[in-house]
mmCIF file of C-alpha atoms in Angstrom:
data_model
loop_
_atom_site.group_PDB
_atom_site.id
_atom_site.type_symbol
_atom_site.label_atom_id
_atom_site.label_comp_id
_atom_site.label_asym_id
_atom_site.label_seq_id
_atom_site.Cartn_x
_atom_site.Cartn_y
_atom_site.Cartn_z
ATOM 1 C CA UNK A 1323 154.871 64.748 199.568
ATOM 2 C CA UNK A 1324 153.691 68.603 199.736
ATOM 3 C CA UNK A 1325 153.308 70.703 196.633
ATOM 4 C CA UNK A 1326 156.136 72.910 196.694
ATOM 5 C CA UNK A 1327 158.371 69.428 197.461
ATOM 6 C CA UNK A 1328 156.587 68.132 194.054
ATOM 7 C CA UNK A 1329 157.398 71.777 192.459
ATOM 8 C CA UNK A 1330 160.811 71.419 193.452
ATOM 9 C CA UNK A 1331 162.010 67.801 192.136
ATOM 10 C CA UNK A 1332 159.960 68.303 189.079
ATOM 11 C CA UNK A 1333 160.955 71.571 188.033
ATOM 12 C CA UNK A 1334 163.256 73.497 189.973
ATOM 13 C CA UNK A 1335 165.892 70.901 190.533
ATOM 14 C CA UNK A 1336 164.798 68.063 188.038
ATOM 15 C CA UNK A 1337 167.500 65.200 187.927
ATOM 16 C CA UNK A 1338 167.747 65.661 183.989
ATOM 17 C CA UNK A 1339 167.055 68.962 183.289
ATOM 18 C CA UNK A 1340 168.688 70.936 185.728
ATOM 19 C CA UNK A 1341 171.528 69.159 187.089
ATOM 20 C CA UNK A 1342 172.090 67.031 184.470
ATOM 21 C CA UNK A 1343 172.067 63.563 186.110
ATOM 22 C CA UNK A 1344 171.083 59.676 184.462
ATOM 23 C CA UNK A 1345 171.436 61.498 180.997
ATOM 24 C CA UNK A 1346 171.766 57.782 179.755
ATOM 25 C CA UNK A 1347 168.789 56.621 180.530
ATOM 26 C CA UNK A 1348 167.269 59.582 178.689
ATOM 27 C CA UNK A 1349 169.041 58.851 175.795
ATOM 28 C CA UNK A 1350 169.175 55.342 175.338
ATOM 29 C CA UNK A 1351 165.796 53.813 176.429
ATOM 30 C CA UNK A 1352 163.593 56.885 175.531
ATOM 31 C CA UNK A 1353 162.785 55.225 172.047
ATOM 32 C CA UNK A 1354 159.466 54.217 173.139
ATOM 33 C CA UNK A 1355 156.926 55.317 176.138
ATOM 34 C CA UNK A 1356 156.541 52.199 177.190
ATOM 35 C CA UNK A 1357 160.434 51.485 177.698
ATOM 36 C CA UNK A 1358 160.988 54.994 179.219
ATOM 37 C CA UNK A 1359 157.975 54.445 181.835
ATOM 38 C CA UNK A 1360 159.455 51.149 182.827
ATOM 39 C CA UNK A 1361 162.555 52.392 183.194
ATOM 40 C CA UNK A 1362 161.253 55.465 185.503
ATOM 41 C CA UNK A 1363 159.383 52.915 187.692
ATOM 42 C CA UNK A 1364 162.526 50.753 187.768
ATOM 43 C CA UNK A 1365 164.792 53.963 188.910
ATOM 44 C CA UNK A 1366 162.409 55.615 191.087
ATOM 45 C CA UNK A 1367 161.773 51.878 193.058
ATOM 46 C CA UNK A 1368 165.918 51.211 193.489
ATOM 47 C CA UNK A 1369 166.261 54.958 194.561
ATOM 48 C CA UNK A 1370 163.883 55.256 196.506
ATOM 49 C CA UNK A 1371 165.201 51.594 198.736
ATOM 50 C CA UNK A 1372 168.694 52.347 197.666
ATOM 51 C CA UNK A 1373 168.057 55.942 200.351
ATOM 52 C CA UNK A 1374 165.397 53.994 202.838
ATOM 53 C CA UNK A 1375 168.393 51.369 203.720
ATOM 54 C CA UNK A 1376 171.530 53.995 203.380
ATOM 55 C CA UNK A 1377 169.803 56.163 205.503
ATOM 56 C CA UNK A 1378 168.699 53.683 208.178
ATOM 57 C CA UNK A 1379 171.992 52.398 208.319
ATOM 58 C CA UNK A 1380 173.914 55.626 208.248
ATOM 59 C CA UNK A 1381 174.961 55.299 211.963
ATOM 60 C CA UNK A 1382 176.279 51.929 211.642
ATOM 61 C CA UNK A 1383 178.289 52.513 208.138
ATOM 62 C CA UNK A 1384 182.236 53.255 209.067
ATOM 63 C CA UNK A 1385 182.716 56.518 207.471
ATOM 64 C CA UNK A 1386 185.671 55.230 205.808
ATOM 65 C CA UNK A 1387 183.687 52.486 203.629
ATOM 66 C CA UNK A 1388 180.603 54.720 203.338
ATOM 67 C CA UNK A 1389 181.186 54.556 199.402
ATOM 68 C CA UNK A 1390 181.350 50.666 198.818
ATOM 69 C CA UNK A 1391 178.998 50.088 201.082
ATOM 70 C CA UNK A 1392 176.208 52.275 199.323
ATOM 71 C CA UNK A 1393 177.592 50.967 195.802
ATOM 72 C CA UNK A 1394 176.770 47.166 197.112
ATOM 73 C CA UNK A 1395 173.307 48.215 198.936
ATOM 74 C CA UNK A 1396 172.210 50.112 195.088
ATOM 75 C CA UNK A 1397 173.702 47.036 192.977
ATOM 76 C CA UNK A 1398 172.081 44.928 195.706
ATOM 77 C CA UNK A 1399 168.430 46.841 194.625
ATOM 78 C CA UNK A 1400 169.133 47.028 191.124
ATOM 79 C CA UNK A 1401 169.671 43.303 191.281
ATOM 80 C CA UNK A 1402 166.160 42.844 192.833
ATOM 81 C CA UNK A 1403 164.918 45.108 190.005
ATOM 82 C CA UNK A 1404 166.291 43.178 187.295
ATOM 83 C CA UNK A 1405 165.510 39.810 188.353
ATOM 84 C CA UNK A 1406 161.655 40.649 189.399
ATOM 85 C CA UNK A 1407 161.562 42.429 185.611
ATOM 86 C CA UNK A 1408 163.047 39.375 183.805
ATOM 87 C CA UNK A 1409 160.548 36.989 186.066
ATOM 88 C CA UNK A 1410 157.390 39.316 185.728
ATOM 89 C CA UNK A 1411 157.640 41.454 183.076
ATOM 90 C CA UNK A 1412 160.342 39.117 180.500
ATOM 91 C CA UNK A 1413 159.284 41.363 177.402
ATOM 92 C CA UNK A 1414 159.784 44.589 178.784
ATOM 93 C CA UNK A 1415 162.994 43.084 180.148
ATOM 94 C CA UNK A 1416 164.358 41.852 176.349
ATOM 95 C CA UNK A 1417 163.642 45.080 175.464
ATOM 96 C CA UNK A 1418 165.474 47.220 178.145
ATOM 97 C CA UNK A 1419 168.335 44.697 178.020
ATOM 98 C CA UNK A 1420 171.616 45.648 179.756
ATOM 99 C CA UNK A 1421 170.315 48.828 180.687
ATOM 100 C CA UNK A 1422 168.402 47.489 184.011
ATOM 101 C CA UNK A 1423 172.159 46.015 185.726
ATOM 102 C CA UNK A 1424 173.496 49.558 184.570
ATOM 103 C CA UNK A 1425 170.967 51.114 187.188
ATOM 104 C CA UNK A 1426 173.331 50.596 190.019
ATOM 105 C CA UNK A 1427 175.517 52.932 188.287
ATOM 106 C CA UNK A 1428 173.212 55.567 187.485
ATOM 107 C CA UNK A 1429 174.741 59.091 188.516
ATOM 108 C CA UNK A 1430 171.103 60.377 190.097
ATOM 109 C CA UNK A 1431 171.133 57.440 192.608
ATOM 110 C CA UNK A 1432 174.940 57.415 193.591
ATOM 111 C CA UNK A 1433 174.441 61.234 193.790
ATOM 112 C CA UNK A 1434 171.221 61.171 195.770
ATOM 113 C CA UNK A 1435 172.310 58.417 198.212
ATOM 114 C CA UNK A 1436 175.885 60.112 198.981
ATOM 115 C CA UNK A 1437 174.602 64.114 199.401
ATOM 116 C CA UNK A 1438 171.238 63.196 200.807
ATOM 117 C CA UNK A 1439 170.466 59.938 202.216
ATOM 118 C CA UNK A 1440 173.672 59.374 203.686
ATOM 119 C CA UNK A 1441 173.064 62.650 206.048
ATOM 120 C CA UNK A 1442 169.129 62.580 206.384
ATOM 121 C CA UNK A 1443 166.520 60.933 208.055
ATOM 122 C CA UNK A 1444 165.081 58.122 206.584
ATOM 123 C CA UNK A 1445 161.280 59.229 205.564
ATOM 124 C CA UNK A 1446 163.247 62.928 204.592
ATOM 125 C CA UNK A 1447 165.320 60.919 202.277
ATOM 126 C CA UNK A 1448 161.818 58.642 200.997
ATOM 127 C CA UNK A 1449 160.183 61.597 200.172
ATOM 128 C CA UNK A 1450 163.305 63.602 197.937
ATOM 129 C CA UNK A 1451 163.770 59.653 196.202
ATOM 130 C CA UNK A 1452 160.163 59.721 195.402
ATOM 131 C CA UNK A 1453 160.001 62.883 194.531
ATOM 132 C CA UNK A 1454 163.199 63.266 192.303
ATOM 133 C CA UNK A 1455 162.004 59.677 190.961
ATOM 134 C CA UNK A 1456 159.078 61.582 189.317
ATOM 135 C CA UNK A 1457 160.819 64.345 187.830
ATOM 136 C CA UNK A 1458 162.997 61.582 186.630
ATOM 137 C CA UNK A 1459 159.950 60.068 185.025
ATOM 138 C CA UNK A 1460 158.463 63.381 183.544
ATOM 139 C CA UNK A 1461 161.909 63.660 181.759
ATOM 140 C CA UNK A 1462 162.356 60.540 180.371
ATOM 141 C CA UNK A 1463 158.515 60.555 179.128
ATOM 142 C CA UNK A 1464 158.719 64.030 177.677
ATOM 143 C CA UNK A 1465 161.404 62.520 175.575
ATOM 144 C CA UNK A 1466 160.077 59.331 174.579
ATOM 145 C CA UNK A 1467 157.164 61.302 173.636
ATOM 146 C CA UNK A 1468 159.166 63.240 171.438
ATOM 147 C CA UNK A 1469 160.764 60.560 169.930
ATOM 148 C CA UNK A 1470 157.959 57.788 169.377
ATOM 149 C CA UNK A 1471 155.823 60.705 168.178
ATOM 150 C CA UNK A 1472 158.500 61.918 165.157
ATOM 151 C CA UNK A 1473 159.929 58.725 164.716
ATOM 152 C CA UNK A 1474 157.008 56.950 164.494
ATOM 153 C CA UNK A 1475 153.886 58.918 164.211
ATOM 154 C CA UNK A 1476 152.348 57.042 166.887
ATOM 155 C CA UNK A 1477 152.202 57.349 170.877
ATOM 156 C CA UNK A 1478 151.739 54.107 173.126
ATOM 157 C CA UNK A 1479 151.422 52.168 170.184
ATOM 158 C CA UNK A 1480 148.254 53.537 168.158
ATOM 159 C CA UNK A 1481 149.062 55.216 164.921
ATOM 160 C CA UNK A 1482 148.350 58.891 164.897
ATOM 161 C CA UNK A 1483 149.501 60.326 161.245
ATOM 162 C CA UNK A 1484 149.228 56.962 159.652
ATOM 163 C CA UNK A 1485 149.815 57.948 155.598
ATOM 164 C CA UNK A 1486 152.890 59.281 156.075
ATOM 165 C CA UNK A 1487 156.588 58.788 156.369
ATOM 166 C CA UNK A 1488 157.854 59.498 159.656
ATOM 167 C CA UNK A 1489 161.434 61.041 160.379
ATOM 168 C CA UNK A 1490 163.155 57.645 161.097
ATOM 169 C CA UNK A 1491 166.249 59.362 162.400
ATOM 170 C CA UNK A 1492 164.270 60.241 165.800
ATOM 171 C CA UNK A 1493 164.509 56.341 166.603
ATOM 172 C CA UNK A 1494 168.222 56.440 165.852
ATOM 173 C CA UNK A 1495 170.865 57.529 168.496
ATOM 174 C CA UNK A 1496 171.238 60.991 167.031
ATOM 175 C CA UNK A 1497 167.131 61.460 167.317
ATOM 176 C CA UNK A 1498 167.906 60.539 171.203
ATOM 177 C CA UNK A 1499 170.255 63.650 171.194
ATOM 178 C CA UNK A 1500 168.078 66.061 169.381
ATOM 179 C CA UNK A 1501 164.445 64.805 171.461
ATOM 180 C CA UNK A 1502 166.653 65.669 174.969
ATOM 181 C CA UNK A 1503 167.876 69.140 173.077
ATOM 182 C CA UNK A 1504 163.965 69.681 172.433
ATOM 183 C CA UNK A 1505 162.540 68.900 175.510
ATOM 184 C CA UNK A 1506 165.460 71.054 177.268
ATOM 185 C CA UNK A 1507 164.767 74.011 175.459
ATOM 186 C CA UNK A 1508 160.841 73.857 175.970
ATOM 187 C CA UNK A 1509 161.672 73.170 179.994
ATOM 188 C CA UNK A 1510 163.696 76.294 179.768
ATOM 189 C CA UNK A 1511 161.834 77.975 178.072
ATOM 190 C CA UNK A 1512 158.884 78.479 180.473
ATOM 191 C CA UNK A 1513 160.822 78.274 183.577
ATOM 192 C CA UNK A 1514 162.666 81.605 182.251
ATOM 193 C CA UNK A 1515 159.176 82.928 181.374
ATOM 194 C CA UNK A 1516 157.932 82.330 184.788
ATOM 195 C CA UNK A 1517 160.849 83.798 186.216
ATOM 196 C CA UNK A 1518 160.272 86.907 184.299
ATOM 197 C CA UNK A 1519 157.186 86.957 185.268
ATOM 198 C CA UNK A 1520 158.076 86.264 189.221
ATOM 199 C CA UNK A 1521 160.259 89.188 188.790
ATOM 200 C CA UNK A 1522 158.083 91.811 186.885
ATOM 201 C CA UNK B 744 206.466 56.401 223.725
ATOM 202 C CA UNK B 745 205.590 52.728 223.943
ATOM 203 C CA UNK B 746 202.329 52.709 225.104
ATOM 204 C CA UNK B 747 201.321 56.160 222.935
ATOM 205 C CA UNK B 748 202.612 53.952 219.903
ATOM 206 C CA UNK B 749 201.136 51.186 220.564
ATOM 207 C CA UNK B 750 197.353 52.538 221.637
ATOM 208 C CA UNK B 751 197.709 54.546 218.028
ATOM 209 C CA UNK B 752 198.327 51.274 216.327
ATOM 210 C CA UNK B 753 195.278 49.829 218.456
ATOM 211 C CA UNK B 754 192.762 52.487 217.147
ATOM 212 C CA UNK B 755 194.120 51.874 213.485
ATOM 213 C CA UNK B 756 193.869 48.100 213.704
ATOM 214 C CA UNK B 757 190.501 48.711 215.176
ATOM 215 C CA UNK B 758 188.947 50.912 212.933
ATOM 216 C CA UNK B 759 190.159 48.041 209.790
ATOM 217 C CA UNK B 760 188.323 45.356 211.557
ATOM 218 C CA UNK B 761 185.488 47.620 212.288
ATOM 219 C CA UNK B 762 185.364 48.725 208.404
ATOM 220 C CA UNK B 763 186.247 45.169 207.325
ATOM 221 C CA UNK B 764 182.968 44.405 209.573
ATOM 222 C CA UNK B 765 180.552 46.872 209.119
ATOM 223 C CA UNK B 766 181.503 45.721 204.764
ATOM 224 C CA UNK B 767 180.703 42.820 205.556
ATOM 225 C CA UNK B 768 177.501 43.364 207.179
ATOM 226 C CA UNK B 769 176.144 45.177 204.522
ATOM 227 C CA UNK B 770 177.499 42.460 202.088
ATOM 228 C CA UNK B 771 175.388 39.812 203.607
ATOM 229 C CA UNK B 772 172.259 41.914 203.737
ATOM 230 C CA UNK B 773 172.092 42.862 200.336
ATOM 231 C CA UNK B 774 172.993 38.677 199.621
ATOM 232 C CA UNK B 775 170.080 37.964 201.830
ATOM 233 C CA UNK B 776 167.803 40.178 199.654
ATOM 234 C CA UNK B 777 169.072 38.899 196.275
ATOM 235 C CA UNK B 778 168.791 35.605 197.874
ATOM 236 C CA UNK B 779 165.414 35.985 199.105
ATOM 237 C CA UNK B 780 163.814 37.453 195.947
ATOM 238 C CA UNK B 781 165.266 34.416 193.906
ATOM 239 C CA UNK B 782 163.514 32.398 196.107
ATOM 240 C CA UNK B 783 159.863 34.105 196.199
ATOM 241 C CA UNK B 784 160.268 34.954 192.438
ATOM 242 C CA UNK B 785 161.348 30.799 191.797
ATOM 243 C CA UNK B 786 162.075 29.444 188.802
ATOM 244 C CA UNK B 787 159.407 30.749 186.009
ATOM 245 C CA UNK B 788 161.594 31.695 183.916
ATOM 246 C CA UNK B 789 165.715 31.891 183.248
ATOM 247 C CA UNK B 790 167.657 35.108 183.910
ATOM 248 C CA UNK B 791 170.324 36.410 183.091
ATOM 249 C CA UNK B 792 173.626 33.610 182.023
ATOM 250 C CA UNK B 793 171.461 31.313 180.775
ATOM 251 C CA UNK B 794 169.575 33.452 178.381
ATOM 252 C CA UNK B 795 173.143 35.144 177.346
ATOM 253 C CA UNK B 796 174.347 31.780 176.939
ATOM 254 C CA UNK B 797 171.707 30.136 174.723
ATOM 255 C CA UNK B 798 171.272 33.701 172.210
ATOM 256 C CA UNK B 799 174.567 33.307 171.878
ATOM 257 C CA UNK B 800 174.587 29.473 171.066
ATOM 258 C CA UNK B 801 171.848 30.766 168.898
ATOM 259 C CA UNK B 802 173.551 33.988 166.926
ATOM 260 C CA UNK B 803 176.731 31.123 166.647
ATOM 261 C CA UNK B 804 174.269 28.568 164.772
ATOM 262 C CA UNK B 805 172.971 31.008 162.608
ATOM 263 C CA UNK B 806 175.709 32.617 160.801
ATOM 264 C CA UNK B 807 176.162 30.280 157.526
ATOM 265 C CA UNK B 808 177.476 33.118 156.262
ATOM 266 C CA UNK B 809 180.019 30.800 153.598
ATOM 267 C CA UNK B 810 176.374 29.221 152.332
ATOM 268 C CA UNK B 811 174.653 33.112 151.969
ATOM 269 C CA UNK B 812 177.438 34.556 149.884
ATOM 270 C CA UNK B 813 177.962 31.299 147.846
ATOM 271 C CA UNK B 814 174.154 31.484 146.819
ATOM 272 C CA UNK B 815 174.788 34.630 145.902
ATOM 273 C CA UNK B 816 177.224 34.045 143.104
ATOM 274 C CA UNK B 817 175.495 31.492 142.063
ATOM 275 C CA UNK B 818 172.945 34.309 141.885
ATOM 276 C CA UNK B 819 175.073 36.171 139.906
ATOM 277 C CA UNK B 820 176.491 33.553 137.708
ATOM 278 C CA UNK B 821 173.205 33.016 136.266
#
């Protein structure tokens, strides 16, 4: 993974950010670090095997069953996801809850495995899962940070304001809306800045 | 007119099965790799159903809701 691939998934073309893909992960499981980092390591791990196996296999798929054939090969991942979580991990699993099975319908994969993997070589398509699996991750932990920071004056767990009544609503739904709205307009923010600055 | 009909219908029939096939390929490796993860993960603890099954035995047990709001106006009777 070069620099300016890194540069890219991260920033230029982050899943969340800029086109606006697996919005529901970012606004349902960012409540807490912990949950969003799981989450990230659970996404980046299906998409990145979900585009290893499409893309191996992309001369032996008919063209006409291209589509159920990646949907069982990403449910068949998320599958492995979810049971290793619930056998390993059976805390953060109770936590997550239905949102680990709903990874195998998670617009950034089906989108990443159809336009990419389905048309690339198999390391190319390793290295854009990895890499869009991290700028996946830095937008789902900007916004958990957001949220477990307002809503409960604390980040991974230790207290930080500890006297004081923190804005409850930023653990709600609504707080999930306004944390993405946040983070969005920060993330735009400098990447218009740097623009200007590219340009002057 | 025969034979052009009938080698069109060939190629059609031919490119079901070879869907129908390559589906079902796919279909049994992604059962092999369920498979074979239940297997190396074993049984250390119960997934999915089972867990559904028993909260929800659970949630049904615990909902003497009759007994809660008839302590209540007892409560308030006092």
């Amino acid at each position: 993974v070069t620099a300016s691939e890194l540069r890219c998934g991260v920033f230029l073309s982050n899943p969340v950010f800029r086109l606006a893909l697996g919005l529901f992960p970012a606004l349902a499981v960012t409540s807490t670090m912990s949950m969003a980092l799981v989450m990230s390591i659970l996404v980046t791990c299906v998409l990145a095997a979900s585009t290893y196996t499409i893309s191996l296999a992309r001369n032996f798929i008919p063209q006409r069953v291209r589509i159920p054939c990646q949907l069982i090969i990403v449910a068949a991942y998320a599958s492995v996801a979810d049971l290793v979580l619930c056998s390993r991990f059976p805390g953060q699993s109770d936590a997550l809850g239905m949102y680990v099975p709903l990874i195998a319908v998670n617009c950034l994969i089906l989108h990443k495995v159809e336009t990419f993997a389905a048309k690339n070589k198999p390391m190319a398509s390793l290295v854009d899962s990895v890499v869009t699996g991290i700028g996946f991750a830095v937008a789902l932990l900007g916004c958990a940070a957001v949220r477990e920071i307002l809503g409960t004056y604390s980040f991974m767990g230790r207290a930080i304001i500890p006297s004081r009544q923190p804005i409850l609503a930023m653990t709600s739904a609504c707080g999930a809306f306004f944390s993405l709205a946040l983070v969005l307009s920060i993330f735009n923010y400098f990447a218009r800045r740097k623009k200007k600055d590219t340009q002057s | 007119m025969c034979v052009h009909g009938g080698s069109a219908k060939g190629n059609g029939v031919n490119e079901v099965v070879r869907s129908a096939l390559g589906m079902m390929a796919v279909s049994l490796f992604c059962a092999l790799i369920i498979i074979l993860t239940h297997t190396s993960l074993g049984e250390s603890r119960p997934c999915g159903s089972v867990i559904s099954t028993t909260q929800s035995a659970g949630n049904a047990t615990n909902v003497p809701v009759a007994s809660d709001t008839s302590a209540v106006h007892k409560g308030g009777s006092q």
